[in-house]
Coordinates of C-alpha atoms and ligand atoms in Angstrom, one line a residue:
Chain H
M1 CA 16.7 2.8 -18.3
N2 CA 16.4 6.3 -17.0
P3 CA 13.9 6.3 -14.2
S4 CA 12.2 9.6 -13.3
P5 CA 13.5 11.3 -10.2
A6 CA 11.7 10.5 -7.0
I7 CA 10.9 14.2 -6.4
E8 CA 11.1 17.1 -8.9
V9 CA 10.2 20.6 -7.8
R10 CA 10.3 23.6 -10.1
D11 CA 9.6 27.2 -9.0
L12 CA 7.4 26.2 -6.2
S13 CA 5.6 29.0 -4.3
K14 CA 3.0 29.2 -1.6
R15 CA 1.4 32.2 -0.3
F16 CA -0.9 32.4 2.7
G17 CA -2.6 35.8 2.4
D18 CA 0.3 38.2 2.9
V19 CA 2.8 35.6 4.0
E20 CA 5.0 34.2 1.3
A21 CA 5.9 30.9 3.0
V22 CA 7.7 29.4 0.0
R23 CA 9.2 31.6 -2.7
G24 CA 10.3 29.9 -5.9
V25 CA 12.0 26.7 -4.7
S26 CA 13.5 24.2 -7.1
F27 CA 15.2 20.9 -6.4
T28 CA 15.4 17.3 -7.5
V29 CA 15.7 14.2 -5.4
Q30 CA 16.9 10.9 -7.0
E31 CA 15.4 7.5 -6.2
G32 CA 17.2 6.1 -3.2
E33 CA 18.6 9.4 -2.0
I34 CA 18.4 10.9 1.5
F35 CA 17.6 14.5 1.0
G36 CA 17.5 17.0 3.9
F37 CA 15.8 20.4 4.2
L38 CA 17.6 22.4 6.8
G39 CA 16.3 25.7 8.0
P40 CA 15.1 27.7 11.0
N41 CA 11.5 28.0 12.3
G42 CA 9.1 29.4 9.7
A43 CA 11.5 28.8 6.8
G44 CA 8.9 27.0 4.8
K45 CA 9.9 23.3 5.3
T46 CA 6.5 22.0 6.5
T47 CA 4.7 24.0 3.9
T48 CA 6.8 22.4 1.1
I49 CA 6.2 18.9 2.5
K50 CA 2.5 19.5 2.7
M51 CA 2.4 20.6 -1.0
L52 CA 4.5 17.5 -2.0
C53 CA 2.2 15.1 -0.2
T54 CA -1.0 16.5 -1.7
L55 CA -2.3 18.2 1.4
L56 CA -1.9 21.8 0.2
A57 CA -2.3 23.3 -3.2
P58 CA 0.7 25.3 -4.4
T59 CA 0.2 28.9 -5.4
S60 CA 2.4 28.2 -8.4
G61 CA 5.1 25.9 -9.6
V62 CA 5.5 22.3 -10.8
L63 CA 5.6 19.3 -8.5
R64 CA 6.3 15.8 -9.7
L65 CA 6.6 12.8 -7.5
A66 CA 7.6 9.3 -8.7
G67 CA 6.8 10.6 -12.2
F68 CA 3.3 11.8 -11.3
D69 CA 2.1 15.4 -11.3
V70 CA 1.1 16.1 -7.7
T71 CA -1.8 18.4 -8.5
K72 CA -3.2 16.3 -11.4
S73 CA -2.9 12.8 -10.0
P74 CA -2.9 13.1 -6.2
D75 CA -4.1 9.5 -5.7
D76 CA -1.1 8.0 -7.6
V77 CA 1.2 10.2 -5.5
R78 CA -0.5 9.2 -2.3
R79 CA 0.0 5.5 -3.1
A80 CA 3.8 6.2 -3.6
I81 CA 4.5 8.1 -0.4
G82 CA 4.5 7.9 3.4
V83 CA 4.5 10.9 5.7
I84 CA 5.7 11.3 9.2
F85 CA 4.2 14.7 10.1
Q86 CA 5.8 17.3 12.4
D87 CA 2.6 17.6 14.5
P88 CA 0.8 14.8 16.2
S89 CA -1.3 12.6 13.9
L90 CA -2.2 9.5 15.8
D91 CA -5.7 8.6 17.0
D92 CA -4.9 8.5 20.7
R93 CA -8.2 6.8 21.6
L94 CA -7.1 3.7 19.6
T95 CA -4.4 1.3 20.6
A96 CA -1.0 1.3 19.0
E97 CA -1.9 -1.8 17.0
E98 CA -5.3 -0.4 15.9
N99 CA -3.5 2.7 14.6
L100 CA -1.1 0.6 12.5
L101 CA -3.8 -1.8 11.3
L102 CA -6.0 1.0 10.0
H103 CA -3.0 2.4 8.2
A104 CA -2.1 -1.0 6.7
V105 CA -5.7 -1.5 5.4
V106 CA -6.0 2.0 4.0
Y107 CA -2.7 1.6 2.2
G108 CA -3.7 -1.8 0.8
V109 CA -1.2 -4.0 2.5
P110 CA -2.3 -7.5 1.7
R111 CA -4.2 -9.2 4.5
A112 CA -1.7 -12.1 4.7
E113 CA 1.2 -9.8 5.2
R114 CA -0.4 -7.4 7.7
R115 CA 0.5 -9.2 10.9
A116 CA 4.1 -9.6 10.0
R117 CA 4.4 -5.9 8.9
L118 CA 2.8 -4.6 12.0
D119 CA 5.0 -6.8 14.3
E120 CA 8.1 -5.8 12.3
A121 CA 7.2 -2.0 12.5
L122 CA 6.5 -2.2 16.2
A123 CA 9.7 -4.1 16.8
F124 CA 11.7 -1.5 14.9
V125 CA 10.6 1.2 17.4
D126 CA 10.7 -1.1 20.4
L127 CA 6.9 -0.9 21.1
A128 CA 5.9 -4.5 20.6
D129 CA 5.0 -5.0 24.3
R130 CA 2.7 -1.9 24.3
K131 CA 0.7 -2.7 21.2
K132 CA -2.5 -3.4 23.0
D133 CA -2.4 -0.1 25.0
L134 CA -4.3 3.0 24.1
V135 CA -2.0 5.6 22.5
R136 CA -3.2 8.2 25.0
T137 CA -1.3 6.3 27.7
F138 CA 2.0 6.7 25.8
S139 CA 4.8 9.1 26.5
G140 CA 5.6 11.8 24.0
G141 CA 8.6 9.9 22.7
M142 CA 6.6 6.7 22.4
K143 CA 4.0 8.4 20.3
R144 CA 6.7 9.7 18.1
R145 CA 8.2 6.3 17.6
L146 CA 4.8 4.9 16.8
E147 CA 4.3 7.5 14.1
I148 CA 7.6 6.5 12.6
A149 CA 6.6 2.9 12.7
R150 CA 3.3 3.7 11.0
G151 CA 5.1 5.5 8.2
L152 CA 7.1 2.3 7.5
V153 CA 4.2 -0.2 7.5
H154 CA 3.3 0.2 3.8
R155 CA 6.9 0.5 2.6
P156 CA 6.5 3.7 0.6
R157 CA 8.8 4.5 -2.3
V158 CA 9.2 8.0 -0.9
L159 CA 9.1 8.7 2.8
F160 CA 8.7 12.3 4.1
L161 CA 9.9 12.9 7.6
D162 CA 9.1 16.3 9.1
E163 CA 11.5 16.7 12.0
P164 CA 11.3 13.0 12.7
T165 CA 13.4 12.8 15.8
T166 CA 12.1 15.8 17.7
G167 CA 11.4 14.7 21.3
L168 CA 13.4 11.5 21.1
D169 CA 16.3 10.8 23.4
P170 CA 19.8 10.4 21.9
Q171 CA 19.8 6.6 21.9
T172 CA 16.4 6.4 20.3
R173 CA 17.5 9.0 17.8
K174 CA 20.5 7.0 16.8
A175 CA 18.5 3.7 16.6
T176 CA 15.9 5.5 14.4
W177 CA 18.6 6.6 12.0
E178 CA 19.9 3.1 11.8
V179 CA 16.5 1.9 10.8
L180 CA 16.0 4.6 8.2
R181 CA 19.4 4.1 6.6
G182 CA 18.8 0.4 6.5
L183 CA 15.5 1.0 4.6
R184 CA 17.3 3.1 2.1
D185 CA 20.2 0.7 1.7
R186 CA 18.0 -2.5 1.5
N187 CA 14.9 -1.3 -0.2
G188 CA 16.1 1.8 -2.0
M189 CA 13.5 4.0 -0.2
T190 CA 13.9 7.7 -0.9
L191 CA 13.9 9.9 2.2
F192 CA 13.0 13.5 2.3
L193 CA 13.4 15.0 5.8
T194 CA 13.6 18.3 7.6
T195 CA 15.6 18.9 10.6
H196 CA 17.2 21.5 12.9
Y197 CA 19.8 19.1 14.2
M198 CA 23.2 19.4 12.6
D199 CA 24.3 15.9 13.4
E200 CA 21.1 14.6 11.6
A201 CA 21.7 16.7 8.6
E202 CA 24.9 14.9 8.2
H203 CA 23.1 11.6 7.6
C204 CA 21.8 13.1 4.3
D205 CA 23.3 12.6 0.9
R206 CA 22.4 16.1 0.0
I207 CA 21.1 19.1 1.9
A208 CA 19.2 22.1 0.9
V209 CA 19.5 25.0 3.3
I210 CA 16.2 26.9 3.3
D211 CA 15.5 30.3 4.8
H212 CA 12.6 32.6 4.4
G213 CA 11.1 30.3 1.7
R214 CA 14.2 30.3 -0.5
I215 CA 16.9 27.7 -0.9
V216 CA 20.1 29.5 -0.1
A217 CA 22.5 26.5 -0.7
E218 CA 22.2 22.9 -1.9
D219 CA 25.0 20.3 -1.8
S220 CA 26.4 17.4 0.1
P221 CA 27.1 18.0 3.8
E222 CA 30.8 17.7 3.0
A223 CA 30.8 20.1 0.2
L224 CA 28.8 22.6 2.2
K225 CA 31.3 22.4 5.0
R226 CA 34.1 22.8 2.5
A227 CA 32.4 25.9 1.1
V228 CA 32.6 27.4 4.5
G229 CA 36.2 26.3 4.5
K230 CA 38.3 26.8 7.5
D231 CA 38.6 24.7 10.6
V232 CA 38.0 26.1 14.0
V233 CA 41.0 25.8 16.4
F234 CA 40.9 26.3 20.1
V235 CA 44.2 26.7 22.0
R236 CA 44.5 26.7 25.8
T237 CA 47.4 28.4 27.5
N238 CA 48.4 30.0 30.8
E239 CA 49.7 33.0 28.9
P240 CA 46.9 34.0 26.6
A241 CA 48.2 37.5 26.1
A242 CA 51.6 36.3 24.9
L243 CA 50.0 33.7 22.6
C244 CA 47.7 36.3 21.2
D245 CA 50.7 38.4 20.2
V246 CA 52.4 35.5 18.5
L247 CA 49.3 34.5 16.6
A248 CA 48.8 38.1 15.5
E249 CA 52.4 38.9 14.6
R250 CA 53.6 35.6 13.0
Y251 CA 50.3 34.4 11.4
G252 CA 48.2 37.5 11.1
L253 CA 45.3 35.9 13.1
T254 CA 43.0 37.7 15.5
P255 CA 41.8 35.1 18.0
D256 CA 38.7 35.4 20.1
R257 CA 39.0 34.7 23.8
T258 CA 36.4 32.0 24.7
E259 CA 35.8 29.7 27.6
E260 CA 37.6 26.9 25.7
G261 CA 40.7 29.1 25.1
L262 CA 41.8 31.2 22.2
C263 CA 39.7 30.5 19.1
F264 CA 40.5 31.2 15.5
R265 CA 39.9 29.8 12.0
V266 CA 42.5 28.5 9.7
E267 CA 42.8 26.2 6.6
D268 CA 43.9 22.7 7.6
G269 CA 43.7 23.1 11.3
E270 CA 45.8 20.0 12.3
A271 CA 48.8 21.0 10.2
F272 CA 48.6 24.5 11.6
V273 CA 48.6 23.3 15.2
V274 CA 51.7 21.2 14.7
R275 CA 53.5 24.3 13.3
L276 CA 52.3 26.5 16.0
V277 CA 53.4 24.2 18.8
S278 CA 56.9 23.9 17.4
E279 CA 57.4 27.5 16.4
A280 CA 55.7 29.5 19.2
R281 CA 57.7 29.7 22.5
V282 CA 54.5 29.8 24.6
A283 CA 53.5 26.8 26.7
V284 CA 50.2 25.3 25.3
T285 CA 48.1 23.3 27.7
G286 CA 45.4 22.1 25.4
I287 CA 44.3 22.1 21.8
A288 CA 41.1 21.2 19.9
V289 CA 40.4 21.3 16.2
R290 CA 36.9 21.3 15.0
R291 CA 35.6 20.9 11.4
P292 CA 33.0 23.5 10.4
T293 CA 29.5 22.2 11.4
L294 CA 26.3 22.9 9.6
D295 CA 25.8 25.6 12.2
D296 CA 28.8 27.3 10.8
V297 CA 27.5 26.7 7.3
F298 CA 24.2 28.3 8.1
L299 CA 25.9 31.2 9.7
A300 CA 28.1 31.7 6.7
L301 CA 25.3 31.4 4.2
T302 CA 22.6 33.4 5.9
G303 CA 24.4 35.5 8.4
R304 CA 22.3 34.0 11.1
Q305 CA 22.7 31.2 13.6
I306 CA 20.2 28.4 13.4
R307 CA 18.0 29.1 16.3
N308 CA 18.7 26.5 19.0
G309 CA 19.2 26.4 22.7
N310 CA 16.3 28.1 24.5
G311 CA 14.1 28.7 21.5
D312 CA 14.2 25.1 20.4
A313 CA 13.7 23.7 23.9
G314 CA 10.6 25.9 24.3
R315 CA 9.2 24.7 21.1
D316 CA 9.8 21.0 21.9
R317 CA 8.1 21.6 25.2
M318 CA 5.1 23.1 23.4
R319 CA 5.0 20.2 21.1
A320 CA 5.2 17.8 24.1
M321 CA 2.2 19.6 25.5
A322 CA 0.3 19.4 22.3
R323 CA 1.0 15.6 22.3
R324 CA -0.1 15.1 25.8
R325 CA -3.7 16.3 25.2
Chain E
M1 CA -13.6 1.6 -3.6
R2 CA -12.6 -1.2 -1.4
A3 CA -15.3 -2.4 1.0
E4 CA -12.6 -3.4 3.5
V5 CA -11.4 0.1 3.8
V6 CA -14.9 1.4 4.4
Y7 CA -15.4 -1.2 7.0
H8 CA -12.2 -0.4 8.9
L9 CA -12.7 3.3 8.7
A10 CA -16.3 3.0 10.0
R11 CA -15.3 0.5 12.6
R12 CA -12.9 3.0 14.1
D13 CA -15.7 5.5 14.9
V14 CA -18.0 2.7 16.2
V15 CA -15.2 1.3 18.4
K16 CA -14.5 4.7 19.9
F17 CA -18.3 5.3 20.4
L18 CA -18.6 2.0 22.3
R19 CA -15.4 2.6 24.3
D20 CA -16.6 5.9 25.7
R21 CA -19.0 4.4 28.3
Q22 CA -20.4 7.6 29.9
N23 CA -21.3 9.1 26.5
L24 CA -22.7 5.7 25.4
V25 CA -25.1 5.5 28.4
A26 CA -26.1 9.2 28.1
T27 CA -26.8 8.8 24.4
L28 CA -28.9 5.7 24.8
V29 CA -30.9 7.1 27.7
R30 CA -31.7 10.5 26.3
P31 CA -34.4 9.4 23.8
L32 CA -36.1 7.5 26.6
L33 CA -36.3 10.7 28.7
W34 CA -38.2 12.3 25.8
I35 CA -40.7 9.5 25.8
L36 CA -41.1 9.6 29.5
A37 CA -41.3 13.4 30.0
V38 CA -43.0 14.5 26.8
G39 CA -45.0 11.4 26.1
F40 CA -46.5 11.0 29.5
G41 CA -46.5 14.7 30.2
L42 CA -48.6 15.6 27.2
R43 CA -50.6 12.4 26.9
R44 CA -53.7 13.9 28.4
A45 CA -53.5 17.0 26.2
F46 CA -53.5 14.9 23.0
D47 CA -56.7 14.0 21.2
P48 CA -56.4 10.3 20.2
G49 CA -59.5 10.8 18.1
A50 CA -57.5 12.6 15.5
T51 CA -55.1 9.8 14.8
G52 CA -56.6 6.7 16.4
V53 CA -53.5 6.0 18.6
D54 CA -52.5 7.1 22.1
F55 CA -49.8 9.8 22.4
V56 CA -47.0 7.6 23.6
S57 CA -47.4 5.3 20.7
F58 CA -47.7 8.3 18.4
L59 CA -44.6 9.9 19.8
V60 CA -42.2 6.9 19.8
P61 CA -41.5 6.9 16.0
G62 CA -40.9 10.7 16.2
V63 CA -38.4 10.2 19.0
A64 CA -36.7 7.4 17.2
T65 CA -36.3 9.7 14.1
M66 CA -35.2 12.5 16.4
A67 CA -32.5 10.3 17.9
V68 CA -31.2 9.6 14.4
L69 CA -31.2 13.3 13.6
F70 CA -29.2 14.4 16.7
S71 CA -26.8 11.6 16.8
S72 CA -26.0 11.5 13.0
M73 CA -25.6 15.2 12.9
F74 CA -23.3 15.4 15.9
S75 CA -21.3 12.3 14.8
A76 CA -19.7 14.6 12.1
I77 CA -18.0 16.4 15.0
S78 CA -15.4 13.6 14.8
I79 CA -14.1 15.4 11.7
V80 CA -13.5 18.6 13.6
W81 CA -12.0 16.5 16.4
D82 CA -9.7 14.7 14.0
R83 CA -8.5 18.0 12.6
E84 CA -7.9 19.4 16.0
F85 CA -5.9 16.4 17.2
G86 CA -4.1 15.9 13.9
F87 CA -5.5 12.5 12.7
L88 CA -7.2 14.2 9.8
K89 CA -3.8 14.6 8.0
E90 CA -3.3 10.9 8.2
L91 CA -6.7 10.3 6.6
L92 CA -6.3 13.0 3.9
V93 CA -2.9 11.8 2.8
A94 CA -4.1 8.2 2.4
P95 CA -4.6 6.8 -1.1
V96 CA -8.3 6.5 -0.7
P97 CA -10.9 8.4 -2.7
R98 CA -12.5 11.2 -0.6
A99 CA -15.9 9.6 -1.3
T100 CA -14.8 6.5 0.5
L101 CA -13.8 8.6 3.6
V102 CA -17.2 10.3 3.5
L103 CA -19.1 7.1 3.0
A104 CA -17.4 5.5 5.9
K105 CA -18.4 8.4 8.1
M106 CA -22.0 8.2 7.0
I107 CA -22.1 4.5 7.7
S108 CA -20.6 4.8 11.2
A109 CA -23.0 7.6 11.9
S110 CA -26.0 5.5 10.9
V111 CA -24.7 2.4 12.8
T112 CA -24.4 4.4 16.1
S113 CA -27.8 6.0 15.6
L114 CA -29.3 2.6 14.9
L115 CA -28.1 1.5 18.3
E116 CA -30.2 4.3 19.8
V117 CA -33.2 3.5 17.6
S118 CA -33.0 -0.1 18.7
V119 CA -33.1 0.9 22.4
V120 CA -36.1 3.2 21.8
L121 CA -38.0 0.6 19.8
L122 CA -37.3 -2.2 22.3
V123 CA -38.0 -0.2 25.5
A124 CA -41.1 1.6 24.1
P125 CA -43.5 -1.5 24.4
L126 CA -42.5 -1.7 28.1
L127 CA -43.7 1.9 28.4
G128 CA -47.0 1.0 26.9
A129 CA -46.5 2.0 23.3
R130 CA -48.1 -0.3 20.8
I131 CA -45.5 -0.8 18.1
D132 CA -45.9 -3.3 15.2
P133 CA -42.6 -5.3 15.4
L134 CA -42.6 -6.2 11.7
G135 CA -43.3 -2.6 10.7
A136 CA -40.5 -1.4 12.9
L137 CA -38.2 -3.8 11.1
F138 CA -39.2 -2.2 7.8
A139 CA -38.7 1.3 9.2
I140 CA -35.0 0.5 9.9
P141 CA -33.9 1.0 6.2
V142 CA -35.7 4.3 6.1
L143 CA -34.0 5.5 9.3
V144 CA -30.6 4.3 8.0
A145 CA -31.0 6.3 4.8
F146 CA -32.2 9.3 6.8
G147 CA -29.2 9.0 9.2
M148 CA -26.8 8.9 6.3
A149 CA -28.4 12.0 4.8
V150 CA -28.2 13.9 8.1
S151 CA -24.6 12.8 8.7
A152 CA -23.8 14.0 5.2
L153 CA -25.1 17.4 6.2
G154 CA -23.0 17.3 9.3
I155 CA -19.9 16.4 7.2
T156 CA -20.6 19.3 4.9
V157 CA -20.7 21.6 7.8
A158 CA -17.7 20.0 9.6
S159 CA -15.6 20.2 6.4
R160 CA -16.0 24.0 6.4
M161 CA -15.5 24.6 10.1
K162 CA -12.3 25.1 11.9
T163 CA -13.4 24.9 15.5
F164 CA -15.7 22.9 17.8
E165 CA -17.6 26.1 18.6
G166 CA -18.2 27.0 15.0
F167 CA -19.5 23.5 14.3
G168 CA -21.7 23.4 17.4
G169 CA -23.1 26.8 16.5
I170 CA -24.1 26.0 13.0
V171 CA -25.3 22.5 13.8
N172 CA -27.6 23.8 16.5
F173 CA -28.9 26.5 14.2
L174 CA -29.8 23.8 11.6
I175 CA -31.0 21.0 13.9
Q176 CA -33.7 23.0 15.8
P177 CA -35.9 23.9 12.8
I178 CA -35.4 20.5 11.2
F179 CA -36.6 18.9 14.4
F180 CA -39.5 21.3 15.3
F181 CA -40.9 21.6 11.8
S182 CA -40.9 17.8 11.2
G183 CA -44.0 16.4 12.7
A184 CA -42.0 14.4 15.2
L185 CA -44.1 15.8 18.0
Y186 CA -47.5 16.5 16.3
P187 CA -49.7 15.1 13.5
L188 CA -49.5 16.8 10.1
D189 CA -53.3 16.9 9.6
G190 CA -54.9 20.3 10.0
L191 CA -51.8 22.4 10.5
P192 CA -52.0 26.2 9.8
P193 CA -51.2 26.7 6.1
A194 CA -47.8 28.4 6.6
L195 CA -46.6 25.7 9.0
A196 CA -47.9 23.0 6.6
V197 CA -45.8 24.5 3.8
V198 CA -42.6 24.5 6.0
V199 CA -43.2 21.0 7.1
R200 CA -43.6 19.8 3.6
L201 CA -40.3 21.4 2.6
N202 CA -38.5 19.5 5.4
P203 CA -37.1 16.1 4.4
M204 CA -37.3 14.9 8.0
S205 CA -41.1 15.1 7.9
Y206 CA -41.1 12.3 5.4
A207 CA -38.7 10.2 7.5
V208 CA -40.9 10.6 10.5
D209 CA -44.0 9.9 8.4
A210 CA -42.7 6.7 7.0
T211 CA -41.4 5.5 10.4
R212 CA -44.7 6.3 12.1
G213 CA -46.7 4.7 9.3
L214 CA -44.7 1.5 9.5
C215 CA -44.6 1.3 13.3
V216 CA -48.0 2.5 14.4
G217 CA -50.0 2.7 11.1
V218 CA -50.5 6.5 11.2
H219 CA -49.2 8.5 8.2
H220 CA -49.9 11.5 6.1
F221 CA -48.0 10.9 2.9
P222 CA -47.8 7.7 0.7
I223 CA -44.9 5.6 1.9
L224 CA -43.4 5.6 -1.6
L225 CA -43.3 9.4 -1.5
D226 CA -41.6 9.3 1.9
A227 CA -39.0 6.8 0.7
G228 CA -38.4 8.8 -2.5
V229 CA -37.9 12.1 -0.6
V230 CA -35.5 10.5 1.9
L231 CA -33.4 8.8 -0.8
G232 CA -33.4 11.9 -3.0
T233 CA -32.2 13.9 0.0
L234 CA -29.5 11.4 0.7
A235 CA -28.2 11.5 -2.9
L236 CA -28.2 15.3 -2.9
V237 CA -26.6 16.0 0.5
G238 CA -24.3 13.0 0.0
A239 CA -22.9 14.6 -3.1
L240 CA -22.6 17.9 -1.4
A241 CA -20.7 16.3 1.5
V242 CA -18.2 14.6 -0.9
R243 CA -17.7 17.9 -2.6
S244 CA -17.0 19.9 0.6
F245 CA -14.8 17.2 2.0
S246 CA -12.7 17.0 -1.2
R247 CA -12.1 20.7 -1.1
M248 CA -10.8 20.6 2.4
Q249 CA -7.1 21.3 2.9
A250 CA -5.2 20.2 5.9
Ligands
LIG401 N1 -2.0 27.4 7.2 C1 -1.3 28.5 7.3 N2 -1.8 29.7 7.2 C2 -1.1 30.9 7.3 N3 0.3 30.9 7.3 C3 0.9 29.7 7.4 C4 0.2 28.5 7.4 N4 1.1 27.4 7.4 C5 2.3 28.0 7.5 N5 2.2 29.4 7.5 C6 3.3 30.3 7.5 O1 4.2 29.9 6.5 C7 5.6 30.1 7.0 C8 6.3 28.8 6.9 O2 5.8 27.9 7.8 P1 6.3 26.4 7.9 O3 5.4 25.6 8.8 O4 6.4 25.8 6.5 O5 7.7 26.5 8.5 P2 8.8 25.4 8.9 O6 10.0 25.6 8.1 O7 8.2 24.1 8.9 O8 9.1 25.8 10.5 P3 9.4 24.9 11.8 O9 10.8 24.6 11.8 O10 9.0 25.8 12.9 O11 8.5 23.7 11.7 C9 5.4 30.7 8.4 O12 5.6 32.1 8.4 C10 4.0 30.3 8.8 O13 3.5 31.2 9.7
LIG402 MG1 7.8 22.7 10.2

């Protein structure tokens, strides 16, 4: 048996007037895979998801989901998928339970199973005790958790998650990932997600880095990191000038002076550090070796840092405001 | 099309309508103000000889139909609301035929407007209107069909509008002529020819005529013609609503 891939995208493009949001994207996601789209604001991640989940007609390209042509059989596709949108999508004048019940009915969850599914989903996101409350009384993170729970109620074959953990605290983020990985491992659910968070991208089996509507790299997190290569080494010393000279003369390195000490990139950082300590006659007070992160991958592939820090915080705050209405 | 899905989707709108107490009270009281102010205000200026009934009795069916017109039309604003607050995405990505979503909206609109009609028809006798209770019961299906047709028109507009302001503007522009050229406020006999033509082109005239005929025994067209026009309008505008709604992208 050779099942059709969960998602198959060929030369997908989307144009909004003058804006080319997606420009010829192709990729395939196998059943049971966790596939991540990693890219900065405006890269075209949400636009791609909207086209995959039948909400937006592509300008051109082929889209197949669970073997169905997305443009020709949207209802078959809709039955196979679940979507956790980037922007708010709850009815905040209904209670948590009412939101989930409507979802269960609409997706044809059998009546006998509904109660159990709802309770299970609410327990997953730790909202069981708030199920009778109107969603408008929830905090931003609680709303987000409820949206995640709702996406799981009908046990879709393919689940789309557009920046699923934005606005969640670190513990909740971790717990959410455990739930999601569990669903994949136990039920073989396929996950397609977008994120800006490096540590989340590492939960994926494969990652496509997308920028300006184009995929600039596609591989496993490990392979992507390997492609960028060298480890990053930080060395602290009381005599930075002397150590700089040693590094330059003996090893041909040009370290940067940073807050964490002298910083440089080498293959196999640990082995290098051992050699450095035994060979250099300069007292070293601290050492750190860091594997390249997806931040580094992104920098190497696109020449740009993924926008984080202030930009991201501002955006999260805007989203929080949008949620509060 | 699964009936249970329609029920739950329509129920959502009705539950929210009932939950919003201030709006509920205002909505139910508004038609009564019409009967009090216009009915009693113009009672003396009205010539009962022309129709055989007093003005308050004459007006009540018109106000009931008007209540259906206003509330069914504005109920479609929930689509604009859902788009604004994001819930529309959840509906549009659901494995439910677009016609089901539209039908559920039409049903919830007619249920909420029926609540208003019931209040009007129950309170009217207390204000001195002579309403035939059995006839009023038969008028309900006509008003349901009319409410669904109007809500379909609202859905058609809402599917094309991106903002509350846009929706409000278009709907007000539509609702005024539909109401004023309908005979809700005046008898259709002896109108100036131009006005008579406009009134005959307006489907609401037939809904008012049927309701008035059944409730107080005064009518201008045969009841079968009234019913036919209302149902025909419902089929036509219903199809238009499904088409507009299906073309909508999130
Ligand atoms: N409905 C629309 N009309 C016009 N332009 C749009 C529309 N939706 C998206 N765009 C444009 O398409 C581009 C890609 O947007 P998209 O939402 O897909 O980005 P994204 O990768 O999801 O970004 P973010 O990380 O900020 O969510 C942007 O330039 C955006 O302005
Ligand atoms: Mg996005």
